[in-house]
mmCIF file of C-alpha atoms in Angstrom:
data_model
loop_
_atom_site.group_PDB
_atom_site.id
_atom_site.type_symbol
_atom_site.label_atom_id
_atom_site.label_comp_id
_atom_site.label_asym_id
_atom_site.label_seq_id
_atom_site.Cartn_x
_atom_site.Cartn_y
_atom_site.Cartn_z
ATOM 1 C CA MET U 1 97.330 116.235 112.070
ATOM 2 C CA VAL U 2 95.782 112.528 111.795
ATOM 3 C CA GLU U 3 95.917 110.758 114.519
ATOM 4 C CA SER U 4 96.474 107.153 114.589
ATOM 5 C CA THR U 5 96.214 104.083 117.096
ATOM 6 C CA ALA U 6 99.320 102.649 114.747
ATOM 7 C CA PRO U 7 102.576 102.438 116.723
ATOM 8 C CA GLY U 8 105.350 103.897 115.416
ATOM 9 C CA ASP U 9 109.111 104.723 116.112
ATOM 10 C CA VAL U 10 108.389 108.136 117.686
ATOM 11 C CA GLY U 11 111.938 108.744 118.991
ATOM 12 C CA ARG U 12 113.101 108.887 115.520
ATOM 13 C CA ASN U 13 110.870 112.197 114.902
ATOM 14 C CA SER U 14 109.821 114.836 117.033
ATOM 15 C CA VAL U 15 105.976 114.617 118.340
ATOM 16 C CA ALA U 16 105.439 117.938 116.819
ATOM 17 C CA ASP U 17 106.257 117.021 113.743
ATOM 18 C CA VAL U 18 104.285 113.980 113.415
ATOM 19 C CA ALA U 19 101.551 114.017 110.486
ATOM 20 C CA ALA U 20 100.514 110.576 111.275
ATOM 21 C CA ARG U 21 101.819 107.335 113.139
ATOM 22 C CA ALA U 22 103.423 104.671 111.080
ATOM 23 C CA PRO U 23 100.699 102.736 108.926
ATOM 24 C CA ASP U 24 99.899 99.551 110.270
ATOM 25 C CA PHE U 25 98.303 98.327 107.260
ATOM 26 C CA THR U 26 100.023 97.190 103.763
ATOM 27 C CA LEU U 27 100.707 99.952 101.262
ATOM 28 C CA TYR U 28 100.655 99.647 97.790
ATOM 29 C CA GLY U 29 102.505 101.875 94.886
ATOM 30 C CA LEU U 30 103.483 101.114 91.303
ATOM 31 C CA ASP U 31 105.268 98.029 90.406
ATOM 32 C CA GLU U 32 107.112 99.175 87.380
ATOM 33 C CA PRO U 33 109.986 101.979 87.505
ATOM 34 C CA TRP U 34 109.110 105.467 86.925
ATOM 35 C CA ALA U 35 111.802 108.178 85.343
ATOM 36 C CA GLY U 36 110.024 110.795 88.164
ATOM 37 C CA PRO U 37 109.842 111.438 91.793
ATOM 38 C CA GLY U 38 107.412 109.511 94.519
ATOM 39 C CA TRP U 39 105.750 111.094 97.223
ATOM 40 C CA VAL U 40 103.490 110.641 99.817
ATOM 41 C CA ALA U 41 100.620 112.423 98.515
ATOM 42 C CA GLY U 42 98.328 112.346 101.171
ATOM 43 C CA MET U 43 96.464 110.533 104.254
ATOM 44 C CA GLY U 44 93.364 110.256 105.992
ATOM 45 C CA GLY U 45 90.579 108.793 108.336
ATOM 46 C CA PRO U 46 88.018 109.074 109.198
ATOM 47 C CA GLY U 47 89.252 108.710 112.826
ATOM 48 C CA PRO U 48 92.413 106.825 112.904
ATOM 49 C CA LEU U 49 94.703 106.378 110.139
ATOM 50 C CA ALA U 50 92.885 104.725 107.357
ATOM 51 C CA THR U 51 94.250 105.500 103.940
ATOM 52 C CA LEU U 52 97.724 106.773 102.665
ATOM 53 C CA SER U 53 98.350 107.917 99.272
ATOM 54 C CA LEU U 54 101.361 107.406 97.406
ATOM 55 C CA GLY U 55 101.876 110.016 93.997
ATOM 56 C CA HIS U 56 103.784 109.099 90.795
ATOM 57 C CA LEU U 57 105.274 111.093 88.452
ATOM 58 C CA LEU U 58 106.161 109.325 84.777
ATOM 59 C CA ALA U 59 108.514 109.979 81.995
ATOM 60 C CA ASP U 60 108.653 113.938 81.375
ATOM 61 C CA ARG U 61 106.162 114.620 84.239
ATOM 62 C CA ARG U 62 103.157 115.364 81.816
ATOM 63 C CA TYR U 63 101.885 111.571 83.225
ATOM 64 C CA GLY U 64 101.231 110.730 86.785
ATOM 65 C CA VAL U 65 99.663 108.275 89.220
ATOM 66 C CA THR U 66 98.334 107.868 92.782
ATOM 67 C CA VAL U 67 97.828 104.679 94.632
ATOM 68 C CA LYS U 68 95.409 105.240 97.860
ATOM 69 C CA THR U 69 95.772 102.092 99.982
ATOM 70 C CA ALA U 70 92.742 101.855 102.808
ATOM 71 C CA ALA U 71 92.521 99.641 104.984
ATOM 72 C CA ARG U 72 89.464 97.808 105.101
ATOM 73 C CA ASP U 73 88.080 96.930 108.143
ATOM 74 C CA ARG U 74 88.924 100.473 109.649
ATOM 75 C CA TYR U 75 87.742 102.418 106.339
ATOM 76 C CA ASP U 76 84.295 100.139 106.675
ATOM 77 C CA ARG U 77 83.706 101.458 110.326
ATOM 78 C CA GLY U 78 84.486 104.779 109.811
ATOM 79 C CA TRP U 79 82.001 105.153 106.946
ATOM 80 C CA ALA U 80 79.385 102.897 108.419
ATOM 81 C CA ALA U 81 76.961 106.054 109.601
ATOM 82 C CA GLU U 82 76.929 107.607 106.055
ATOM 83 C CA TYR U 83 77.187 104.733 103.681
ATOM 84 C CA ARG U 84 75.074 101.416 104.008
ATOM 85 C CA ASP U 85 77.369 100.021 101.175
ATOM 86 C CA PRO U 86 81.231 100.298 101.799
ATOM 87 C CA VAL U 87 82.285 99.880 98.234
ATOM 88 C CA GLU U 88 80.044 103.173 97.798
ATOM 89 C CA ALA U 89 82.295 105.231 100.117
ATOM 90 C CA VAL U 90 85.586 103.782 98.177
ATOM 91 C CA ALA U 91 83.771 105.275 94.943
ATOM 92 C CA ALA U 92 82.831 108.811 96.059
ATOM 93 C CA GLU U 93 86.547 109.005 97.957
ATOM 94 C CA ALA U 94 87.824 108.364 94.366
ATOM 95 C CA VAL U 95 85.539 110.303 92.319
ATOM 96 C CA VAL U 96 86.368 113.155 94.591
ATOM 97 C CA GLU U 97 90.199 112.707 94.259
ATOM 98 C CA LEU U 98 89.653 112.788 90.132
ATOM 99 C CA ILE U 99 87.662 115.810 90.344
ATOM 100 C CA ALA U 100 90.177 117.730 92.573
ATOM 101 C CA ALA U 101 92.776 116.713 90.369
ATOM 102 C CA THR U 102 90.872 118.091 86.859
ATOM 103 C CA TRP U 103 89.850 121.375 88.148
ATOM 104 C CA PRO U 104 91.548 124.262 86.470
ATOM 105 C CA ASP U 105 93.279 127.364 88.089
ATOM 106 C CA PRO U 106 91.770 128.724 91.053
ATOM 107 C CA GLU U 107 91.398 131.827 89.469
ATOM 108 C CA ILE U 108 89.500 130.323 86.456
ATOM 109 C CA MET U 109 87.278 128.525 89.114
ATOM 110 C CA ARG U 110 85.983 131.758 90.606
ATOM 111 C CA GLN U 111 84.715 132.783 87.475
ATOM 112 C CA VAL U 112 81.524 130.548 87.524
ATOM 113 C CA ASP U 113 78.851 129.485 89.904
ATOM 114 C CA TRP U 114 78.552 126.005 89.131
ATOM 115 C CA LEU U 115 80.886 123.886 90.495
ATOM 116 C CA GLU U 116 78.700 122.675 92.898
ATOM 117 C CA ASP U 117 77.150 120.663 89.876
ATOM 118 C CA VAL U 118 80.201 119.042 88.985
ATOM 119 C CA TYR U 119 80.387 117.380 92.446
ATOM 120 C CA SER U 120 76.519 116.634 92.354
ATOM 121 C CA HIS U 121 77.459 114.748 88.742
ATOM 122 C CA GLY U 122 80.164 112.839 90.757
ATOM 123 C CA SER U 123 78.274 111.591 93.648
ATOM 124 C CA ARG U 124 75.746 110.439 91.144
ATOM 125 C CA ARG U 125 78.590 108.547 89.273
ATOM 126 C CA ALA U 126 80.047 107.381 92.450
ATOM 127 C CA ARG U 127 76.639 105.561 93.401
ATOM 128 C CA GLU U 128 76.806 103.779 90.168
ATOM 129 C CA HIS U 129 79.974 102.329 90.263
ATOM 130 C CA ARG U 130 78.757 99.038 89.240
ATOM 131 C CA SER U 131 78.103 100.245 85.758
ATOM 132 C CA TRP U 132 81.964 101.874 85.402
ATOM 133 C CA GLU U 133 84.230 100.110 82.945
ATOM 134 C CA ARG U 134 85.569 96.960 83.826
ATOM 135 C CA VAL U 135 89.465 96.537 83.800
ATOM 136 C CA SER U 136 91.863 94.203 84.752
ATOM 137 C CA TRP U 137 95.013 95.574 87.029
ATOM 138 C CA SER U 138 97.708 93.281 88.521
ATOM 139 C CA VAL U 139 98.938 93.235 91.991
ATOM 140 C CA ASP U 140 102.155 91.353 92.985
ATOM 141 C CA GLY U 141 101.851 89.548 89.688
ATOM 142 C CA VAL U 142 98.432 88.438 90.490
ATOM 143 C CA ALA U 143 95.246 89.827 87.829
ATOM 144 C CA VAL U 144 92.818 91.321 89.704
ATOM 145 C CA ASP U 145 89.168 92.977 88.957
ATOM 146 C CA ALA U 146 88.792 96.844 89.069
ATOM 147 C CA VAL U 147 86.465 99.515 87.788
ATOM 148 C CA CYS U 148 87.382 102.787 86.520
ATOM 149 C CA TRP U 149 85.231 106.213 85.258
ATOM 150 C CA HIS U 150 87.180 108.710 82.857
ATOM 151 C CA PHE U 151 86.530 112.128 83.651
ATOM 152 C CA ALA U 152 87.980 115.681 82.234
ATOM 153 C CA GLY U 153 90.780 113.815 80.831
ATOM 154 C CA ALA U 154 92.014 111.717 83.480
ATOM 155 C CA TRP U 155 90.468 108.623 85.232
ATOM 156 C CA THR U 156 90.264 107.291 88.652
ATOM 157 C CA GLY U 157 89.378 103.767 89.661
ATOM 158 C CA PHE U 158 89.514 100.573 92.478
ATOM 159 C CA THR U 159 89.759 97.276 93.186
ATOM 160 C CA ILE U 160 88.105 95.576 95.929
ATOM 161 C CA ALA U 161 89.609 92.158 95.085
ATOM 162 C CA LEU U 162 92.355 92.309 97.833
ATOM 163 C CA PRO U 163 91.098 90.830 101.502
ATOM 164 C CA ASP U 164 92.377 93.467 103.773
ATOM 165 C CA VAL U 165 92.544 96.721 101.903
ATOM 166 C CA TYR U 166 91.100 98.739 99.090
ATOM 167 C CA ILE U 167 93.309 100.357 96.409
ATOM 168 C CA VAL U 168 92.278 103.585 94.270
ATOM 169 C CA VAL U 169 94.245 104.716 91.598
ATOM 170 C CA THR U 170 93.883 108.350 90.219
ATOM 171 C CA ALA U 171 95.780 108.871 86.666
ATOM 172 C CA VAL U 172 96.772 111.396 83.949
ATOM 173 C CA GLY U 173 97.935 109.685 80.927
ATOM 174 C CA VAL U 174 98.155 106.515 81.612
ATOM 175 C CA ASP U 175 95.897 103.355 80.388
ATOM 176 C CA PRO U 176 93.847 101.893 83.259
ATOM 177 C CA ALA U 177 94.565 98.458 81.889
ATOM 178 C CA ALA U 178 98.421 99.214 82.176
ATOM 179 C CA ILE U 179 98.622 99.532 85.975
ATOM 180 C CA ARG U 180 100.606 97.195 88.073
ATOM 181 C CA LEU U 181 100.868 97.394 91.683
ATOM 182 C CA ARG U 182 102.962 95.791 94.517
ATOM 183 C CA ARG U 183 103.291 95.429 98.004
ATOM 184 C CA LEU U 184 105.365 98.267 99.393
ATOM 185 C CA THR U 185 108.567 96.857 101.083
ATOM 186 C CA ASP U 186 110.827 99.985 100.985
ATOM 187 C CA ALA U 187 109.155 103.492 100.961
ATOM 188 C CA ALA U 188 112.274 105.089 100.530
ATOM 189 C CA LEU U 189 111.446 106.055 96.981
ATOM 190 C CA TYR U 190 108.493 108.015 98.201
ATOM 191 C CA GLY U 191 110.565 109.842 101.208
ATOM 192 C CA PHE U 192 109.635 108.010 104.266
ATOM 193 C CA GLU U 193 110.602 104.844 106.106
ATOM 194 C CA LEU U 194 108.159 101.905 106.681
ATOM 195 C CA GLY U 195 107.330 101.275 110.519
ATOM 196 C CA VAL U 196 108.476 105.119 111.272
ATOM 197 C CA ASP U 197 105.762 108.153 111.823
ATOM 198 C CA ILE U 198 105.353 110.030 108.988
ATOM 199 C CA THR U 199 106.167 114.043 109.423
ATOM 200 C CA ILE U 200 104.800 116.929 108.017
ATOM 201 C CA GLY U 201 107.956 117.402 106.148
ATOM 202 C CA GLN U 202 107.484 114.474 104.567
ATOM 203 C CA MET U 203 103.884 115.146 103.269
ATOM 204 C CA ALA U 204 105.234 118.421 101.853
ATOM 205 C CA THR U 205 108.137 116.894 99.590
ATOM 206 C CA GLY U 206 105.833 115.875 96.803
ATOM 207 C CA ALA U 207 104.030 117.717 93.687
ATOM 208 C CA PRO U 208 100.281 117.432 92.229
ATOM 209 C CA LEU U 209 99.191 115.612 89.479
ATOM 210 C CA PRO U 210 99.779 116.861 85.780
ATOM 211 C CA ASN U 211 96.626 118.801 85.411
ATOM 212 C CA PRO U 212 95.417 118.277 81.758
ATOM 213 C CA ASN U 213 92.810 121.411 82.516
ATOM 214 C CA ARG U 214 94.949 123.931 84.263
ATOM 215 C CA GLY U 215 94.005 126.698 81.582
ATOM 216 C CA GLY U 216 89.968 126.035 81.435
ATOM 217 C CA PHE U 217 87.409 123.791 81.756
ATOM 218 C CA HIS U 218 86.781 120.268 79.982
ATOM 219 C CA ALA U 219 83.838 119.651 78.308
ATOM 220 C CA ASP U 220 83.006 117.138 80.710
ATOM 221 C CA HIS U 221 82.985 119.926 83.613
ATOM 222 C CA TYR U 222 80.424 121.733 81.227
ATOM 223 C CA ALA U 223 78.503 118.816 80.706
ATOM 224 C CA ALA U 224 77.799 118.236 84.463
ATOM 225 C CA ARG U 225 76.203 121.592 84.848
ATOM 226 C CA ARG U 226 72.287 121.462 85.717
ATOM 227 C CA PRO U 227 70.300 122.161 82.395
ATOM 228 C CA THR U 228 69.232 125.340 84.199
ATOM 229 C CA ARG U 229 72.270 127.173 84.259
ATOM 230 C CA ASP U 230 73.181 129.785 81.904
ATOM 231 C CA PRO U 231 75.263 128.323 78.869
ATOM 232 C CA GLY U 232 77.970 131.081 79.195
#
């Protein structure tokens, strides 16, 4: 269970069912309508609730986007001991999210011993976030600068343009330059209510992003292996 100091309307939900107190920071989701479900894709700390992700499936469910909002001050304080540069912490979280979304099925992963090489490669790329591709997103109708990194048939990116939050987007089958985001004023499309605690059941109603590599590793996975690894 994720604990938070944020005030929430606990009375509407059993305390035992609460996954997190109602977020006390502004949340963002996709601006354009989508022909598919939306859901709470995740939430986390460190410490009090600092991030919340919203998932979106598009068109025939072959394309998908998650939008993670991170409360900037709380996020920076939580990662201060590990990262001197808080933006690197954002990049690292984005990279881990992308790698997790692009692994093949578990039975395929169990056949190899170099998965950690991929995470090490991702960590290096997070430290190099200033060299990521630069794109422009729309947030509440205003163009903002963002950066993105492509890997294994998908991409992740983030913007630090807003004063109070960071926004991380991870996507499959969507052009990074096409991202349009809006401040959330109604969370019904995602199965919860703003100002009300989020329950475990609401966390369980979503679906993962479409995986472009479910049946096998991508060339980018193989390229991330250490040179001393067996090529087989």
